[in-house]
mmCIF file with all atom_site columns, C-alpha atoms in Angstrom:
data_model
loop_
_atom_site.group_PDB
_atom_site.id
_atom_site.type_symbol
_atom_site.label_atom_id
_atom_site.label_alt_id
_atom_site.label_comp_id
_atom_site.label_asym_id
_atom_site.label_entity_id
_atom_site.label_seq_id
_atom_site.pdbx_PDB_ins_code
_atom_site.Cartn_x
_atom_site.Cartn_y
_atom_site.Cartn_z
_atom_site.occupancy
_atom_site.B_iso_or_equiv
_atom_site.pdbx_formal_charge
_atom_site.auth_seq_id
_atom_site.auth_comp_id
_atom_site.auth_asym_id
_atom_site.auth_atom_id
_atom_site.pdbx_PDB_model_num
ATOM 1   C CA . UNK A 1 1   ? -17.219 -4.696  -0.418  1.00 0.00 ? 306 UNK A CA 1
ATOM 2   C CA . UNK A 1 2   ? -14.906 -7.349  -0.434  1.00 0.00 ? 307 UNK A CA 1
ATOM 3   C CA . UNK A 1 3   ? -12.142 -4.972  2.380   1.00 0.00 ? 308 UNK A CA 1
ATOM 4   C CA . UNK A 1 4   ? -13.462 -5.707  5.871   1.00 0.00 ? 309 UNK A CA 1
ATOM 5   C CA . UNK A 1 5   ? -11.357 -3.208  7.431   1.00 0.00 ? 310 UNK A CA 1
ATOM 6   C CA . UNK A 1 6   ? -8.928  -0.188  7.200   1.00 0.00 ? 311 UNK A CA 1
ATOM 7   C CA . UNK A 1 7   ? -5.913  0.333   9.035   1.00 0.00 ? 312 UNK A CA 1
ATOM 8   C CA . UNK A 1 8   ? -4.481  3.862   9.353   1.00 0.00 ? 313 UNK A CA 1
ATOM 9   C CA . UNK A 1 9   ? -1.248  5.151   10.566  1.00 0.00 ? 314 UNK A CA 1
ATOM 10  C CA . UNK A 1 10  ? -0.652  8.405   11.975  1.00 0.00 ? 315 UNK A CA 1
ATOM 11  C CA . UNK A 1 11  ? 3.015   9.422   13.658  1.00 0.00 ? 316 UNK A CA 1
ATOM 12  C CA . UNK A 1 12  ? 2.909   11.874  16.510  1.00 0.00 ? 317 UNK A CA 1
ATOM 13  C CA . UNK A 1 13  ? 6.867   11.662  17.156  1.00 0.00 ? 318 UNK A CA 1
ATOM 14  C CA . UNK A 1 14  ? 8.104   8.126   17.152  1.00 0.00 ? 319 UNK A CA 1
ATOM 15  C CA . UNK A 1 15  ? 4.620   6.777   18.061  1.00 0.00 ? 320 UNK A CA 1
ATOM 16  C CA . UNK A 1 16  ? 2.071   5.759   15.500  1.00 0.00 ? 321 UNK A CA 1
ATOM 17  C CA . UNK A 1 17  ? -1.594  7.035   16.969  1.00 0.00 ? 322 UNK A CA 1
ATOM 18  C CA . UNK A 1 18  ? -3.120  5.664   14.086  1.00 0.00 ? 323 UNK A CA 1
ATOM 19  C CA . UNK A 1 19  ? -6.916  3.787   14.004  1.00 0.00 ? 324 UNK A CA 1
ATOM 20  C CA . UNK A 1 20  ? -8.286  0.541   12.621  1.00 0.00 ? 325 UNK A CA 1
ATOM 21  C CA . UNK A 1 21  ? -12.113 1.178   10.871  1.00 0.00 ? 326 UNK A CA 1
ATOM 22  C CA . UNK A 1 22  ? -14.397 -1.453  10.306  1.00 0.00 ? 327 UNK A CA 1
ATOM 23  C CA . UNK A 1 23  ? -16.480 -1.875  7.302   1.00 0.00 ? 328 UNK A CA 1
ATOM 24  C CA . UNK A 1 24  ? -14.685 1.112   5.318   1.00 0.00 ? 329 UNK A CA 1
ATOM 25  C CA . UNK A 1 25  ? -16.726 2.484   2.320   1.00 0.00 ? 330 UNK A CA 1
ATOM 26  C CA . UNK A 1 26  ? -14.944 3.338   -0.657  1.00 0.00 ? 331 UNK A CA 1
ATOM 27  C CA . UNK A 1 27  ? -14.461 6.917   0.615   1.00 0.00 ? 332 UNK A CA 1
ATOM 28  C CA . UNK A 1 28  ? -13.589 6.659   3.469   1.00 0.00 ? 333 UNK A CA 1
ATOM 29  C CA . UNK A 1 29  ? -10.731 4.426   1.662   1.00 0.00 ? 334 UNK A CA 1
ATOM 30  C CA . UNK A 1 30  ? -9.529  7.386   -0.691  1.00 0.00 ? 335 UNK A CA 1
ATOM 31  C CA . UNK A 1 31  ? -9.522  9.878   1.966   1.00 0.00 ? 336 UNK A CA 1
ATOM 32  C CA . UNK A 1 32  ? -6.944  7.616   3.998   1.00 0.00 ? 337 UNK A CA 1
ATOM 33  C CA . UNK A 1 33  ? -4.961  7.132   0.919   1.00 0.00 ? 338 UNK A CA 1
ATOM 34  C CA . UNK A 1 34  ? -4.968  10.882  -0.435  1.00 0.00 ? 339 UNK A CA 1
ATOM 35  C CA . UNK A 1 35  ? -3.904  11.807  3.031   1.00 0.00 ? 340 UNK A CA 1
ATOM 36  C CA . UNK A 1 36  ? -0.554  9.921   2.882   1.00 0.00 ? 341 UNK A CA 1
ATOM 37  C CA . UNK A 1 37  ? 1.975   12.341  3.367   1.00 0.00 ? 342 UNK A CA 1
ATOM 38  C CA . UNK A 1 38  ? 5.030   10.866  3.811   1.00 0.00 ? 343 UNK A CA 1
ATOM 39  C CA . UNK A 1 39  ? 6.005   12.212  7.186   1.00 0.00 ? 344 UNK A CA 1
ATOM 40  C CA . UNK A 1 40  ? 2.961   11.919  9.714   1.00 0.00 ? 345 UNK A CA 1
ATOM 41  C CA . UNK A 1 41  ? 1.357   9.298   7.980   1.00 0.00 ? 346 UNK A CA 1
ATOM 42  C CA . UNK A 1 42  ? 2.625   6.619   5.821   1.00 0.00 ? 347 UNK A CA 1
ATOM 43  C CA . UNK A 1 43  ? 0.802   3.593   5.536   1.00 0.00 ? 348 UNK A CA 1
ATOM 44  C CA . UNK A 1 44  ? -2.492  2.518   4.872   1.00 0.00 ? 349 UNK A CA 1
ATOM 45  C CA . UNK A 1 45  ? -3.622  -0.833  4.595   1.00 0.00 ? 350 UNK A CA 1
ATOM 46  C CA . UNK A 1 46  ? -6.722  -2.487  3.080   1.00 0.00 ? 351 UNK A CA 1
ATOM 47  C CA . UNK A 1 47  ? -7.704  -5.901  4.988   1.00 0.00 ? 352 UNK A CA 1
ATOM 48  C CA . UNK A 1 48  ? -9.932  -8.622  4.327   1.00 0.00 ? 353 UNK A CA 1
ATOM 49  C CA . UNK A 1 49  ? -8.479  -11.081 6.698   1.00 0.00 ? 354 UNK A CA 1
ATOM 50  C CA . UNK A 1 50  ? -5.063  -11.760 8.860   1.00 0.00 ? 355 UNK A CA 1
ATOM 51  C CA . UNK A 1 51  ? -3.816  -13.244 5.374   1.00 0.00 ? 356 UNK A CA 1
ATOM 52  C CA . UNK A 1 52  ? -5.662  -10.938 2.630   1.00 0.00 ? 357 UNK A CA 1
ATOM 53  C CA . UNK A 1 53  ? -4.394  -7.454  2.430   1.00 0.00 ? 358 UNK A CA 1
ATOM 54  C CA . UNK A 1 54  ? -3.185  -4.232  0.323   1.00 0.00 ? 359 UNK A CA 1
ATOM 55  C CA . UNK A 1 55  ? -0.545  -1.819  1.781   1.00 0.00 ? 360 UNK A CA 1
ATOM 56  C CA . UNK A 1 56  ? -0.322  1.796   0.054   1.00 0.00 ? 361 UNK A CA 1
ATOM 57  C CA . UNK A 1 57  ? 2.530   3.595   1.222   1.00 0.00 ? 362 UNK A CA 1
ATOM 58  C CA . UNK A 1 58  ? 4.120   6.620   1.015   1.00 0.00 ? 363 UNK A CA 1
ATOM 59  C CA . UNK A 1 59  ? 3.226   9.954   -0.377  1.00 0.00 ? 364 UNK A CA 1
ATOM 60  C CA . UNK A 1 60  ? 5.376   11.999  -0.231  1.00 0.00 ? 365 UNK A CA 1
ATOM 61  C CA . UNK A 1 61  ? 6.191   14.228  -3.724  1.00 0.00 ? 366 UNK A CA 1
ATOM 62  C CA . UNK A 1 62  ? 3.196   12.112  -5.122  1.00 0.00 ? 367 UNK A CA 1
ATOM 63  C CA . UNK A 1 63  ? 5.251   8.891   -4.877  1.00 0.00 ? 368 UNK A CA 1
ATOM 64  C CA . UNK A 1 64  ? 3.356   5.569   -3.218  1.00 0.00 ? 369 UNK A CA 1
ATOM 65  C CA . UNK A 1 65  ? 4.224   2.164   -3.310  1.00 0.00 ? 370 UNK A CA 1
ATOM 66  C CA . UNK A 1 66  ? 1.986   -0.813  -2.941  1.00 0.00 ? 371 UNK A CA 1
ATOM 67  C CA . UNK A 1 67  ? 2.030   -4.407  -2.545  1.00 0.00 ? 372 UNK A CA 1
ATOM 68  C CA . UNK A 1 68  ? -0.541  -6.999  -1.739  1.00 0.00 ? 373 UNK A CA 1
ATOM 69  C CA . UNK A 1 69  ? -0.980  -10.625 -0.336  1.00 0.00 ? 374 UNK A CA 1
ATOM 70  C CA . UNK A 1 70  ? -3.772  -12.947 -0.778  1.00 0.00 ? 375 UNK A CA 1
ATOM 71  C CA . UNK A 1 71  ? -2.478  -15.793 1.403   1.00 0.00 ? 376 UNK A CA 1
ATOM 72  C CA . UNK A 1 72  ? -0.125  -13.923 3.447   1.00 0.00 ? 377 UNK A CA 1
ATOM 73  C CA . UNK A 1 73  ? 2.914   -16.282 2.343   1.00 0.00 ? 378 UNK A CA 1
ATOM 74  C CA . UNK A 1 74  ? 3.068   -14.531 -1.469  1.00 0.00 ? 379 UNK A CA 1
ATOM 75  C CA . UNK A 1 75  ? 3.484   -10.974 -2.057  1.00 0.00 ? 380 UNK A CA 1
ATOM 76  C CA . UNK A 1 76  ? 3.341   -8.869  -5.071  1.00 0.00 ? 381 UNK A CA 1
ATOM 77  C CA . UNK A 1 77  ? 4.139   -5.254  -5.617  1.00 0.00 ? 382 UNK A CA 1
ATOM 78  C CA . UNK A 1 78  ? 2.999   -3.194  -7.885  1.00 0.00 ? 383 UNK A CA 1
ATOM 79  C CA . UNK A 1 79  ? 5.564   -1.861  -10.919 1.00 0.00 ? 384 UNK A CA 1
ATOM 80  C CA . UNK A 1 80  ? 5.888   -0.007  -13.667 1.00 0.00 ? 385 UNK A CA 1
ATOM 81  C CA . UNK A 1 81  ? 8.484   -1.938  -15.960 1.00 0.00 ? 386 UNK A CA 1
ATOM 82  C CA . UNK A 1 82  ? 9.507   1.524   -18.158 1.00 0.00 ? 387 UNK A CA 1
ATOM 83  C CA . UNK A 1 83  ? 10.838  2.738   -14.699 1.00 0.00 ? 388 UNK A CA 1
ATOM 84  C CA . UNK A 1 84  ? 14.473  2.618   -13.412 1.00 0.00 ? 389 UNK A CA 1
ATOM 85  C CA . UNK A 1 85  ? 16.060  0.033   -11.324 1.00 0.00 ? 390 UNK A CA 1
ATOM 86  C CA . UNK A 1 86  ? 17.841  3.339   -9.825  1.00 0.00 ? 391 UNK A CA 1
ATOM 87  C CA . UNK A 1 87  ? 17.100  3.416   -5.976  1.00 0.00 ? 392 UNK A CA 1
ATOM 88  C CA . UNK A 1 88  ? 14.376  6.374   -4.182  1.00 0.00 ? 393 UNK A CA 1
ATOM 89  C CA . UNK A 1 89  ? 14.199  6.840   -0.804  1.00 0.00 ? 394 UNK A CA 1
ATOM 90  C CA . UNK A 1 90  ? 10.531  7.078   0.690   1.00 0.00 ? 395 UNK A CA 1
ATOM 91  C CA . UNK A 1 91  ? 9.188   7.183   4.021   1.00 0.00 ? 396 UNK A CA 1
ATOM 92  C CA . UNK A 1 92  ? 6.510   3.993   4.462   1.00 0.00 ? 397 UNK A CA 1
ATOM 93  C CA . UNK A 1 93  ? 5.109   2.629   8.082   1.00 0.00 ? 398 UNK A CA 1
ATOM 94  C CA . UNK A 1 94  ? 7.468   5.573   9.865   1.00 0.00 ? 399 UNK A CA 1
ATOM 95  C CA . UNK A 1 95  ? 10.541  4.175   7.953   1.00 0.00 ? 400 UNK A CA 1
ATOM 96  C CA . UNK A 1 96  ? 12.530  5.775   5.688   1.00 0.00 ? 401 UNK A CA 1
ATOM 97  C CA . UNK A 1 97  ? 13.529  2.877   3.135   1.00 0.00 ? 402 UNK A CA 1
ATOM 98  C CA . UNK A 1 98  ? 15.316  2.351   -0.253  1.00 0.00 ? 403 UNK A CA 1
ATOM 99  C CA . UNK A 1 99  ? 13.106  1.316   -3.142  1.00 0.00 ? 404 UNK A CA 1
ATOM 100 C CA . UNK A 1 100 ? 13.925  0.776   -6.495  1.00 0.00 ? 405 UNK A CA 1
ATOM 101 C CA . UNK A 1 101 ? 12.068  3.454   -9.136  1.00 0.00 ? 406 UNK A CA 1
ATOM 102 C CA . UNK A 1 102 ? 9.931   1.217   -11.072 1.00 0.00 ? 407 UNK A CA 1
ATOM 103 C CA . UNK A 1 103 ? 8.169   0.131   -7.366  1.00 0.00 ? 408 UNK A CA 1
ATOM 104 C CA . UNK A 1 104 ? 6.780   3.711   -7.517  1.00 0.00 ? 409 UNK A CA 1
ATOM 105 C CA . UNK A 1 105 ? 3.567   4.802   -8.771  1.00 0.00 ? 410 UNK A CA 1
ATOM 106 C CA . UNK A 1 106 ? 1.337   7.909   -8.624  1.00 0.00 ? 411 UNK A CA 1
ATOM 107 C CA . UNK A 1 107 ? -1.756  8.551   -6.541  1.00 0.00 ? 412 UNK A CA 1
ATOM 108 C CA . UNK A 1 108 ? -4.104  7.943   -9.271  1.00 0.00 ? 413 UNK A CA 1
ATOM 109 C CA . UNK A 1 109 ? -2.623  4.003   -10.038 1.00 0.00 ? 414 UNK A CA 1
ATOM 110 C CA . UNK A 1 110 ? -2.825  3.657   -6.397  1.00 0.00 ? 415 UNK A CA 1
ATOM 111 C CA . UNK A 1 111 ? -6.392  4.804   -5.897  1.00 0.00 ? 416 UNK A CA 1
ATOM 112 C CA . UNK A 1 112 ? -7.452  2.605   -9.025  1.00 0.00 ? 417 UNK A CA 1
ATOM 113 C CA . UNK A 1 113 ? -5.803  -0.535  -7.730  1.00 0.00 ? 418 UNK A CA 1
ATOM 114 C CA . UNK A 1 114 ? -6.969  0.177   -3.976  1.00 0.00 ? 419 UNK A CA 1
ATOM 115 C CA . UNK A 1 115 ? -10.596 -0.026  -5.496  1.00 0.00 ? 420 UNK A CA 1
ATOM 116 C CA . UNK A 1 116 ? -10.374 -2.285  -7.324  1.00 0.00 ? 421 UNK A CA 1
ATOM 117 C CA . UNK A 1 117 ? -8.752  -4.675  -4.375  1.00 0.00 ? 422 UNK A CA 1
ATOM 118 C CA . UNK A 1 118 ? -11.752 -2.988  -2.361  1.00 0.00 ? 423 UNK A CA 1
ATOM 119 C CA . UNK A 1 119 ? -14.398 -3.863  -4.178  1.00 0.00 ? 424 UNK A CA 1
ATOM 120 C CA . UNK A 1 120 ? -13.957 -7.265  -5.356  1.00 0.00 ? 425 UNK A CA 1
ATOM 121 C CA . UNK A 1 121 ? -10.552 -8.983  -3.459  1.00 0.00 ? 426 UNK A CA 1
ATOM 122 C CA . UNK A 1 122 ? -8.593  -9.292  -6.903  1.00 0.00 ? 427 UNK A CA 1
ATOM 123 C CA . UNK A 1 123 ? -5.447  -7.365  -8.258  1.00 0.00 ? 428 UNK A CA 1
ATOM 124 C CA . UNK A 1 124 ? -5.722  -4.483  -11.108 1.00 0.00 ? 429 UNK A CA 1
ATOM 125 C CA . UNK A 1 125 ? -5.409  -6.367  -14.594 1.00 0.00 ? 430 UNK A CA 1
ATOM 126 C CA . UNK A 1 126 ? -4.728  -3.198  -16.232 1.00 0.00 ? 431 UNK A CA 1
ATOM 127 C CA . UNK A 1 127 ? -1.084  -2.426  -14.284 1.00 0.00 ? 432 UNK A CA 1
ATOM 128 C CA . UNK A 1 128 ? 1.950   -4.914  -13.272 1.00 0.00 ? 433 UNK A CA 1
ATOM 129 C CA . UNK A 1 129 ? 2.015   -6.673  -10.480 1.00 0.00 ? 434 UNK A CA 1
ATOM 130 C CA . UNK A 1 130 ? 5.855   -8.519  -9.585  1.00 0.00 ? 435 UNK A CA 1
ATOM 131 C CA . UNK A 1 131 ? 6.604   -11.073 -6.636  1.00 0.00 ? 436 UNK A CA 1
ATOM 132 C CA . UNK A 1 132 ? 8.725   -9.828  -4.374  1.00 0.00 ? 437 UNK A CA 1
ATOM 133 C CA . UNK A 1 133 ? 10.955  -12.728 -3.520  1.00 0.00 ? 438 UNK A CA 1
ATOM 134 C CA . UNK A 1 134 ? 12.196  -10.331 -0.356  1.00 0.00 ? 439 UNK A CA 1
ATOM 135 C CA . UNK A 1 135 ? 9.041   -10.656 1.630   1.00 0.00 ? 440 UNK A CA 1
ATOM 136 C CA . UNK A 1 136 ? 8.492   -14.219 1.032   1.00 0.00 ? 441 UNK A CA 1
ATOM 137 C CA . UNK A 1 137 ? 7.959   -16.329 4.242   1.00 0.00 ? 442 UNK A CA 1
ATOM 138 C CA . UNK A 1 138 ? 10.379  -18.457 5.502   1.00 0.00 ? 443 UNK A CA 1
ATOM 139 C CA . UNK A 1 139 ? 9.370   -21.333 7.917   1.00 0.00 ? 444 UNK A CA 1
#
């Protein structure tokens, strides 16, 4: 497995209790995703190094977003291009934050492109993946 670890957030109040796992297998991956609620917790994230990782955020109504870096310099998010540039609201990382409509996806695109980041360290050829010129580093 190409993820070396598997960072969890959990909210108890304003404090995130969450836990970092080792070595995840792949179901111990989906379980963290499919419990993404939207209010306790709201962010898991996939890592193979401090520069290598996949958020998945979310869940709330059955709505997730998720981005990725592989250098931790360029990020891309995934999109769905028939969607609306009309703005959601959606609780990621304990934040409630706008994001446009075509940034959210459905649990079963994010599980796909989780495992497939999981298993072998590359993005999902079969969905769209944008840069997100907002997150780029500045230095």
């Amino acid at each position: 497995m190409f993820v070396s670890d598997l960072s969890v957030e959990k909210w108890v109040g304003n404090k995130d209790e969450g836990s970092l796992m080792e070595n995840p297998s792949w179901q111990q991956i989906e379980s963290a995703i499919c419990q993404l609620n939207g209010t306790t917790q709201t962010l898991v994230t996939l890592g193979a190094d401090e520069e290598t990782y996949m958020s998945i955020g979310g869940g709330e109504a059955g709505k997730y977003i998720v981005n990725v870096t592989l250098d931790g310099m360029t990020f891309y998010n995934l999109v769905d291009r028939t969607s609306s540039e009309l703005i959601e609201k959606l609780v990621v990382g304990g934040q409630l934050g706008n994001y446009r409509a075509k940034m959210l996806t459905n649990l079963q695109t994010a599980l796909l492109v989780a495992k497939t980041f999981a298993g072998t360290g590359e993005l999902d050829e079969s969905v769209t993946w944008e840069e997100d010129e907002f997150l780029a580093m500045v230095g």
